[in-house]
Coordinates of N, CA and C and ligand atoms in Angstrom, one line a residue:
M173 N 1.0 -0.9 0.0 CA 0.1 0.2 -0.1 C 1.0 1.3 -0.3
M174 N 2.2 1.3 0.6 CA 3.1 2.3 0.8 C 3.7 2.5 -0.8
S175 N 3.6 3.2 -1.0 CA 4.6 3.5 -2.4 C 6.2 3.3 -2.1
E176 N 6.9 2.6 -2.9 CA 8.4 2.3 -3.2 C 9.3 3.4 -2.3
T177 N 8.9 4.6 -2.8 CA 10.0 5.8 -2.2 C 9.4 5.9 -0.8
Q178 N 7.9 6.0 -0.4 CA 8.1 6.2 1.0 C 8.5 4.9 2.0
I179 N 8.8 3.6 1.3 CA 9.5 2.9 2.0 C 11.0 3.0 2.1
E180 N 11.6 3.7 1.2 CA 12.7 3.6 1.2 C 13.0 5.1 2.1
I181 N 11.9 5.8 2.2 CA 12.3 7.0 3.2 C 12.4 6.5 4.6
V182 N 11.4 5.6 5.0 CA 11.3 5.0 6.6 C 12.2 4.3 6.7
R183 N 12.8 2.9 5.7 CA 13.4 2.0 6.1 C 14.9 2.0 6.4
P184 N 15.8 3.1 6.2 CA 16.9 3.1 6.7 C 16.9 3.7 8.2
A185 N 16.0 4.5 8.2 CA 15.6 5.2 9.6 C 15.2 4.1 10.8
L186 N 14.2 3.2 10.1 CA 14.0 2.3 10.7 C 14.7 1.1 11.3
E187 N 15.6 0.8 10.6 CA 16.7 -0.1 10.7 C 18.0 0.6 11.6
R188 N 18.1 1.9 12.2 CA 19.3 2.2 12.6 C 18.5 2.2 13.7
Q189 N 17.3 2.4 14.3 CA 16.9 2.0 15.7 C 17.0 1.3 16.6
T190 N 17.5 1.8 17.7 CA 17.8 0.7 18.8 C 16.9 0.7 19.8
P191 N 16.7 -0.5 20.6 CA 15.9 -0.3 21.5 C 16.0 0.9 22.2
G192 N 17.2 1.4 22.7 CA 17.1 3.0 23.8 C 16.6 4.0 22.7
D193 N 16.4 3.8 21.8 CA 15.6 4.9 20.8 C 14.3 5.4 21.3
L194 N 14.0 3.9 21.5 CA 12.1 3.8 21.5 C 11.4 5.3 22.3
I195 N 10.7 6.1 21.5 CA 9.9 7.0 22.2 C 8.7 6.1 22.9
K196 N 8.3 7.0 24.0 CA 7.3 6.5 25.1 C 6.1 6.6 24.5
I197 N 4.8 6.0 24.7 CA 3.8 6.0 24.3 C 3.1 6.9 25.6
L198 N 2.3 7.5 25.7 CA 1.7 8.3 26.7 C 0.4 7.7 26.8
I199 N 0.4 7.5 28.3 CA -1.0 6.7 28.7 C -2.0 7.7 29.3
A200 N -3.3 7.2 29.3 CA -4.4 8.1 29.4 C -4.2 8.1 31.1
P201 N -5.1 9.1 32.0 CA -5.2 10.6 31.4 C -4.6 11.3 30.8
N202 N -3.6 11.2 30.6 CA -2.5 12.6 30.2 C -3.3 13.6 28.9
P203 N -3.3 14.8 30.0 CA -3.8 15.6 29.1 C -3.5 15.6 27.8
S204 N -2.2 15.7 26.9 CA -1.6 15.8 25.9 C -2.8 14.8 24.9
L205 N -3.4 13.8 25.6 CA -4.1 12.9 24.5 C -5.4 13.5 24.6
R206 N -5.5 14.6 25.1 CA -7.2 15.4 24.7 C -7.0 16.5 23.8
A207 N -5.8 17.1 23.7 CA -5.5 18.3 22.7 C -5.6 18.1 21.2
K208 N -6.4 18.8 20.3 CA -6.5 18.9 19.2 C -5.0 19.2 18.3
A209 N -4.4 18.2 17.7 CA -3.5 18.1 16.9 C -3.5 19.3 15.4
R210 N -2.3 20.1 15.0 CA -2.3 20.8 14.2 C -2.0 20.4 12.9
P211 N -2.5 20.8 11.7 CA -2.0 20.1 10.2 C -0.4 20.4 10.5
V212 N 0.2 19.2 9.6 CA 2.0 19.4 9.2 C 2.3 20.6 8.1
G213 N 2.8 21.5 8.5 CA 3.2 22.2 7.1 C 4.6 22.2 6.6
P214 N 4.8 23.1 5.5 CA 6.0 22.9 4.8 C 7.4 22.8 6.1
G215 N 7.2 23.5 6.9 CA 8.2 23.6 8.0 C 8.6 22.3 8.7
D216 N 7.3 21.6 8.9 CA 7.6 20.3 9.7 C 8.4 19.3 8.9
H217 N 9.3 19.6 7.5 CA 9.4 18.3 6.7 C 10.6 17.7 7.4
D218 N 11.6 18.1 8.2 CA 12.3 17.5 8.8 C 11.8 16.7 9.7
R219 N 10.9 17.3 10.7 CA 10.5 16.7 11.9 C 9.8 15.5 11.5
V220 N 8.8 15.5 10.5 CA 8.1 14.6 10.2 C 9.2 13.4 9.4
R221 N 10.0 13.7 9.0 CA 11.0 12.7 8.0 C 11.3 11.6 9.5
D222 N 11.9 12.5 10.5 CA 12.6 11.8 11.5 C 11.5 11.3 12.5
L223 N 10.5 11.9 12.8 CA 9.6 11.3 13.6 C 8.6 10.1 13.2
A224 N 8.5 10.1 12.0 CA 7.8 8.9 11.3 C 8.5 7.5 11.6
P225 N 9.7 7.1 11.3 CA 10.5 5.9 11.4 C 10.2 5.6 13.1
R226 N 10.1 6.9 13.7 CA 10.4 6.6 15.2 C 8.9 5.9 16.1
M227 N 7.6 6.7 15.2 CA 6.6 6.6 15.7 C 6.6 4.7 15.3
L228 N 6.9 4.4 14.1 CA 6.8 3.2 13.5 C 7.5 2.0 14.3
A229 N 8.8 2.4 14.6 CA 9.4 1.7 15.8 C 8.8 1.2 17.0
A230 N 8.1 2.4 17.7 CA 7.5 2.3 18.9 C 6.1 1.7 18.7
M231 N 5.4 1.4 17.6 CA 4.1 0.8 17.5 C 4.5 -0.6 17.4
Y232 N 5.7 -1.0 16.4 CA 5.9 -2.2 16.4 C 6.2 -2.8 17.6
A233 N 7.4 -2.2 18.5 CA 7.6 -2.7 19.8 C 6.6 -3.3 20.7
A234 N 5.3 -2.4 20.8 CA 4.5 -2.0 21.7 C 4.0 -3.9 22.1
P235 N 3.5 -4.5 20.9 CA 3.1 -4.3 19.5 C 1.6 -3.9 19.2
G236 N 2.0 -2.9 18.2 CA 0.3 -2.1 17.9 C 0.1 -2.3 16.0
I237 N -1.0 -1.9 16.0 CA -1.4 -1.8 14.6 C -1.5 -0.4 14.0
G238 N -1.1 0.7 14.7 CA -1.5 2.0 14.4 C -1.0 2.9 15.5
L239 N -0.4 3.9 15.1 CA -0.1 4.8 16.1 C -0.1 6.4 15.6
A240 N -0.5 7.5 16.6 CA -0.6 8.7 16.3 C 0.2 9.6 17.1
A241 N 0.5 10.7 16.1 CA 1.7 11.6 16.8 C 1.2 11.9 18.0
P242 N 0.2 12.2 18.7 CA -0.4 13.0 20.3 C -0.1 11.6 20.9
Q243 N 0.1 10.2 20.6 CA 0.1 9.3 21.7 C 1.8 9.6 22.0
V244 N 2.6 10.0 21.1 CA 4.0 10.0 21.5 C 4.4 11.7 21.9
D245 N 3.4 12.7 22.4 CA 3.6 13.7 22.5 C 3.8 14.9 21.5
V246 N 3.5 14.7 20.5 CA 3.5 15.4 19.3 C 2.7 16.0 18.7
P247 N 1.7 17.3 18.9 CA 0.6 17.6 18.5 C 0.8 18.0 16.9
L248 N 0.8 17.0 16.2 CA 1.2 17.1 14.8 C 0.0 15.9 14.3
R249 N -0.6 16.5 13.2 CA -1.7 15.5 12.4 C -0.7 14.4 11.8
L250 N -0.1 13.4 12.1 CA 0.6 12.6 11.5 C 0.3 11.2 12.2
I251 N -0.1 10.1 11.3 CA -0.6 8.6 12.1 C 0.3 7.4 11.2
V252 N 0.5 6.6 11.8 CA 1.3 5.5 11.0 C 0.6 4.4 11.2
V253 N 0.0 3.5 10.2 CA -0.3 1.9 10.1 C 0.2 1.0 9.8
D254 N 0.2 -0.6 10.4 CA 0.6 -1.4 9.6 C 0.0 -2.3 10.1
L255 N -1.1 -3.1 8.8 CA -1.9 -4.3 9.5 C -1.1 -5.8 8.9
A256 N -0.1 -5.6 8.5 CA 0.6 -6.7 7.9 C 1.2 -7.6 8.6
P257 N 1.2 -9.0 8.5 CA 1.9 -9.7 9.0 C 3.6 -9.2 9.8
P258 N 3.8 -9.5 10.9 CA 4.9 -9.1 11.6 C 5.9 -9.6 10.3
D259 N 6.3 -10.3 9.3 CA 7.7 -10.9 8.8 C 7.6 -10.4 7.7
K260 N 6.4 -9.4 7.4 CA 6.1 -8.9 5.6 C 5.5 -7.5 5.9
P261 N 6.3 -6.8 7.0 CA 6.0 -5.3 7.2 C 5.3 -4.4 6.3
A262 N 4.6 -3.8 6.3 CA 4.1 -2.9 5.0 C 3.6 -1.7 5.8
P263 N 4.5 -0.8 6.2 CA 4.2 0.3 7.1 C 3.3 1.4 6.3
V264 N 2.4 2.1 6.5 CA 1.9 3.5 6.0 C 2.1 4.4 6.7
V265 N 2.4 5.8 6.3 CA 2.8 7.1 6.9 C 1.6 8.0 6.6
L266 N 0.8 8.6 7.2 CA -0.2 9.1 6.6 C -0.2 10.9 7.4
V267 N 0.1 11.8 6.6 CA 0.3 13.1 6.9 C -0.9 13.7 6.6
N268 N -1.7 14.5 7.7 CA -2.4 15.5 7.8 C -3.8 14.5 7.0
P269 N -3.8 13.2 7.5 CA -5.1 12.7 7.2 C -6.3 12.9 7.1
E270 N -7.5 12.9 6.2 CA -8.7 13.3 6.5 C -9.5 12.2 6.0
I271 N -10.7 11.9 6.8 CA -12.1 11.1 6.2 C -12.8 11.7 5.5
V272 N -12.8 11.3 3.9 CA -13.3 12.3 2.9 C -14.7 11.7 2.7
Q273 N -15.0 10.5 2.9 CA -16.3 9.7 2.7 C -16.3 8.4 3.9
V274 N -17.8 8.4 4.2 CA -17.9 7.0 5.0 C -19.0 6.3 4.7
S275 N -19.2 5.0 4.8 CA -20.4 4.2 4.8 C -21.3 4.6 5.3
E276 N -22.9 4.3 5.0 CA -23.9 4.3 5.9 C -23.9 3.2 6.4
E277 N -23.4 2.4 6.2 CA -23.3 0.9 7.2 C -22.5 0.9 8.2
W278 N -22.6 0.7 9.5 CA -21.9 0.9 10.8 C -21.5 -0.8 10.7
A279 N -20.1 -1.0 11.5 CA -20.0 -2.3 11.9 C -19.4 -1.9 13.4
I280 N -19.6 -3.1 14.1 CA -19.0 -3.1 15.7 C -17.5 -4.3 15.5
R281 N -16.5 -3.5 16.2 CA -15.5 -4.6 16.3 C -14.6 -4.0 17.6
E282 N -14.0 -5.0 18.2 CA -13.3 -4.9 19.4 C -12.2 -4.0 19.2
E283 N -12.0 -2.7 20.1 CA -10.8 -2.1 20.1 C -9.8 -2.0 21.0
G284 N -8.6 -1.8 20.8 CA -7.8 -1.8 22.0 C -7.0 -0.3 21.6
C285 N -5.9 0.3 22.9 CA -5.2 1.4 22.3 C -4.2 1.2 23.2
L286 N -2.8 1.6 22.6 CA -1.9 1.7 23.4 C -1.7 2.4 24.4
S287 N -2.6 3.7 24.5 CA -2.6 4.7 25.2 C -3.5 4.1 26.6
L288 N -4.3 3.1 26.4 CA -5.1 2.7 27.2 C -4.8 1.0 27.3
P289 N -3.6 0.6 28.0 CA -3.1 -0.5 27.7 C -3.7 -1.7 28.4
G290 N -4.2 -2.7 28.0 CA -5.3 -3.8 28.6 C -6.5 -3.8 28.6
Q291 N -6.9 -2.6 28.0 CA -8.5 -2.4 27.6 C -9.2 -2.4 26.9
F292 N -10.3 -3.3 26.5 CA -10.9 -3.4 25.1 C -12.3 -3.0 25.2
A293 N -12.9 -2.8 24.0 CA -14.4 -2.8 24.4 C -14.6 -2.6 22.7
D294 N -16.3 -3.2 22.5 CA -16.6 -3.3 21.2 C -17.0 -1.7 21.0
V295 N -16.5 -1.3 19.9 CA -16.8 0.1 19.2 C -17.7 0.0 17.8
S296 N -18.8 1.0 17.7 CA -19.3 1.1 16.7 C -18.9 2.1 15.8
R297 N -18.7 2.0 14.3 CA -17.9 3.1 13.4 C -18.5 2.8 12.4
P298 N -18.5 3.7 11.2 CA -19.1 3.3 9.7 C -17.8 2.3 9.3
A299 N -18.7 1.3 8.6 CA -17.9 0.1 8.3 C -16.8 0.7 7.1
R300 N -17.2 1.3 6.4 CA -16.2 1.9 5.2 C -15.7 3.2 5.1
V301 N -14.1 3.5 5.0 CA -14.2 5.0 4.9 C -13.0 5.5 3.6
K302 N -13.3 6.8 3.4 CA -12.1 6.9 2.1 C -11.2 8.0 2.9
V303 N -10.2 7.5 3.0 CA -9.1 8.3 3.5 C -8.1 9.5 3.0
R304 N -8.3 10.5 2.8 CA -7.3 11.4 2.1 C -6.1 11.8 2.8
F305 N -4.8 11.8 2.2 CA -3.7 12.1 3.1 C -2.4 12.5 2.3
L306 N -1.4 13.0 2.7 CA -0.1 13.3 2.1 C 0.9 12.0 2.5
D307 N 1.6 11.5 1.7 CA 2.6 10.9 2.3 C 3.8 11.4 2.3
L308 N 4.9 10.7 2.5 CA 6.2 11.4 3.1 C 6.8 12.2 2.1
T309 N 6.4 12.0 0.7 CA 7.1 12.8 -0.5 C 6.3 13.9 -0.9
G310 N 5.1 14.1 0.0 CA 4.3 15.4 -0.2 C 3.2 14.9 -1.2
A311 N 3.2 13.7 -2.1 CA 2.2 13.2 -2.9 C 0.7 13.1 -2.1
R312 N -0.3 13.4 -2.8 CA -1.6 13.2 -2.5 C -2.0 11.8 -3.0
R313 N -2.5 11.2 -1.8 CA -3.0 10.0 -1.7 C -4.4 9.6 -1.2
E314 N -5.3 8.5 -1.4 CA -6.3 8.1 -0.9 C -6.2 6.9 -0.9
I315 N -6.8 6.2 0.7 CA -7.0 4.9 0.7 C -8.6 4.8 0.7
E316 N -9.1 3.4 0.4 CA -10.3 3.0 0.8 C -10.6 2.2 1.7
A317 N -10.8 1.9 2.8 CA -10.5 1.1 3.8 C -11.8 0.2 4.3
D318 N -11.7 -1.0 4.7 CA -12.7 -1.5 5.2 C -12.5 -2.3 6.5
E319 N -13.5 -3.1 6.9 CA -12.8 -4.0 8.2 C -11.9 -3.3 9.1
L320 N -10.8 -4.1 9.5 CA -10.2 -3.7 10.5 C -9.1 -2.4 10.1
L321 N -8.8 -2.2 9.0 CA -8.2 -0.9 8.6 C -9.1 -0.2 8.7
A322 N -10.5 -0.1 8.5 CA -11.0 1.2 8.8 C -11.5 1.5 9.8
A323 N -11.3 0.7 11.0 CA -11.5 1.1 12.2 C -10.3 1.8 12.7
C324 N -9.3 0.8 12.2 CA -7.8 1.6 13.1 C -7.8 3.0 12.5
L325 N -8.0 3.1 11.0 CA -7.7 4.8 10.7 C -8.5 5.6 11.4
Q326 N -9.8 5.3 11.5 CA -10.8 5.8 12.3 C -10.6 6.4 13.6
H327 N -9.5 5.2 14.1 CA -9.2 5.7 15.5 C -7.9 6.4 15.7
E328 N -7.0 6.0 14.9 CA -6.0 7.3 14.9 C -6.3 8.5 14.5
I329 N -7.6 8.7 13.5 CA -7.6 9.9 13.2 C -8.2 10.8 14.4
D330 N -9.0 9.7 15.4 CA -9.9 10.6 16.4 C -8.7 10.9 17.2
H331 N -7.6 10.4 17.4 CA -6.3 10.7 18.3 C -6.1 12.0 17.9
L332 N -5.8 12.3 16.5 CA -5.6 13.8 16.1 C -6.6 15.0 16.8
D333 N -8.0 14.5 17.2 CA -8.9 15.4 17.8 C -9.1 15.0 19.1
G334 N -8.0 14.5 19.6 CA -7.9 14.3 21.3 C -9.3 13.3 21.8
V335 N -9.8 12.5 20.7 CA -10.7 11.5 21.0 C -10.2 10.2 21.4
L336 N -10.4 9.5 22.5 CA -10.0 8.2 22.4 C -11.5 6.9 22.1
F337 N -11.1 5.8 22.1 CA -12.3 5.1 21.6 C -13.0 5.0 23.1
V338 N -12.9 5.0 24.3 CA -14.0 5.0 25.2 C -14.9 6.2 25.0
D339 N -14.5 7.3 24.1 CA -15.5 8.2 24.0 C -16.8 7.8 23.0
H340 N -16.5 6.6 22.4 CA -17.5 6.2 21.5 C -18.7 5.4 22.3
L341 N -18.1 5.0 23.7 CA -19.3 4.2 24.9 C -20.0 4.8 25.4
S342 N -20.8 4.4 26.3 CA -21.4 4.9 27.1 C -20.9 5.6 28.4
A343 N -21.3 6.4 29.3 CA -20.5 7.1 30.2 C -20.3 6.0 31.1
L344 N -21.0 4.9 31.2 CA -21.0 3.6 32.5 C -19.9 2.7 32.0
K345 N -20.1 2.7 30.7 CA -18.4 1.6 30.0 C -17.3 2.6 30.4
R346 N -17.1 4.0 29.9 CA -16.1 4.6 29.9 C -15.7 4.9 30.9
N347 N -16.6 4.9 32.2 CA -15.8 5.3 33.3 C -15.2 3.8 34.1
M348 N -15.9 2.6 33.6 CA -15.7 1.5 34.1 C -14.0 1.3 33.6
I349 N -14.0 1.6 32.2 CA -12.7 1.3 31.9 C -11.7 2.3 32.5
M350 N -11.7 3.4 32.4 CA -10.9 4.6 32.8 C -10.7 4.1 34.4
R351 N -11.5 4.0 35.2 CA -11.0 3.3 36.5 C -10.1 2.0 36.9
K352 N -10.6 1.1 35.7 CA -9.7 -0.4 35.4 C -8.4 0.2 35.2
L353 N -8.2 1.1 34.3 CA -6.9 1.7 33.7 C -5.9 2.2 34.6
A354 N -6.6 3.0 35.8 CA -6.0 3.5 36.6 C -5.6 2.7 38.0
K355 N -6.2 1.6 37.9 CA -6.0 0.6 38.9 C -4.6 -0.5 38.3
D356 N -4.8 -0.5 37.4 CA -4.0 -1.4 36.4 C -2.6 -0.9 36.6
Q357 N -2.5 0.6 36.1 CA -1.3 1.2 36.2 C -1.0 1.4 37.7
K358 N -1.7 1.9 38.5 CA -1.2 1.7 40.4 C -0.6 0.5 40.1
Q359 N -1.1 -0.4 39.8 CA -0.6 -1.8 40.6 C 1.0 -2.1 39.8
L360 N 0.8 -1.5 38.6 CA 2.0 -2.0 37.7 C 3.0 -1.2 38.4
K361 N 3.0 0.3 38.5 CA 3.7 0.9 39.4 C 4.7 0.3 40.6
K362 N 3.6 -0.5 41.4 CA 3.8 -0.9 42.7 C 5.0 -1.9 42.4
G363 N 4.9 -2.7 41.1 CA 6.2 -3.7 40.8 C 5.0 -4.9 41.5
Ligands
K1U236 O1 -3.9 3.7 18.3 C1 -3.6 2.8 19.0 O2 -3.5 3.2 20.2 C2 -3.2 1.6 18.5 C3 -4.3 0.5 18.3 C4 -5.0 0.6 17.1 C5 -6.5 -0.2 16.9 C6 -6.4 -1.3 17.4 C7 -7.9 -2.0 17.2 C8 -8.7 -1.5 17.0 C9 -8.6 -0.2 16.1 C10 -7.6 0.5 16.6 C11 -3.5 -1.0 18.5 O3 -2.9 -1.1 18.1 S1 -4.0 -1.8 19.9 C12 -3.2 -3.3 19.9 C13 -3.6 -4.2 19.0 O4 -4.8 -3.9 18.4 C14 -2.8 -5.3 18.2 C15 -1.7 -5.4 18.6 C16 -0.9 -6.6 18.2 C17 -1.7 -7.4 17.3 C18 -2.7 -7.1 16.4 C19 -3.2 -5.9 17.1
ZN237 ZN1 -5.2 4.5 20.3

């Protein structure tokens, strides 16, 4: 799905990453996860080329299938996804992604979030989406997605607007998950 040029841009930087270089993924309720990210502009070119492979490395290490820049405390409209099997990586970097079309049909799918580790819930979203974005070369691209990719793209684009998957649930379910997350994190810190 990613053009050869994009792979050529991220692969050398990805291969240079060592475990010590891994960027930290923020855990809810960190306020940075609730901020609206700003569009990537021409002045962000070098920062985005440096950040995208670092985000991919953090996503693969977690492991996850997507990651949004606000999850690593960078308030830019940049996401990465890879739904391919680990032995055949197919990373996609989406700069300024926008959902330009959604299906009338909705689908329910279980979601997790690297910023809410260990928490999962069924989330209802449009079953298919068309997403417009810029790739790392600045070329305009579009993806038409269904199934898990559609859910993942919507989940990641939500992060750019400070929205978490629990915001799609009832207040009761959301509060239960947030309380369980706080309890799990407290337990983790105790060792
Ligand atoms: O944004 C994130 O926090 C990443 C999140 C994306 C996502 C997962 C499921 C549905 C929608 C969006 C994750 O990657 S959670 C981990 C996960 O789903 C997974 C991990 C390893 C293998 C396969 C999936
Ligand atoms: Zn998430």
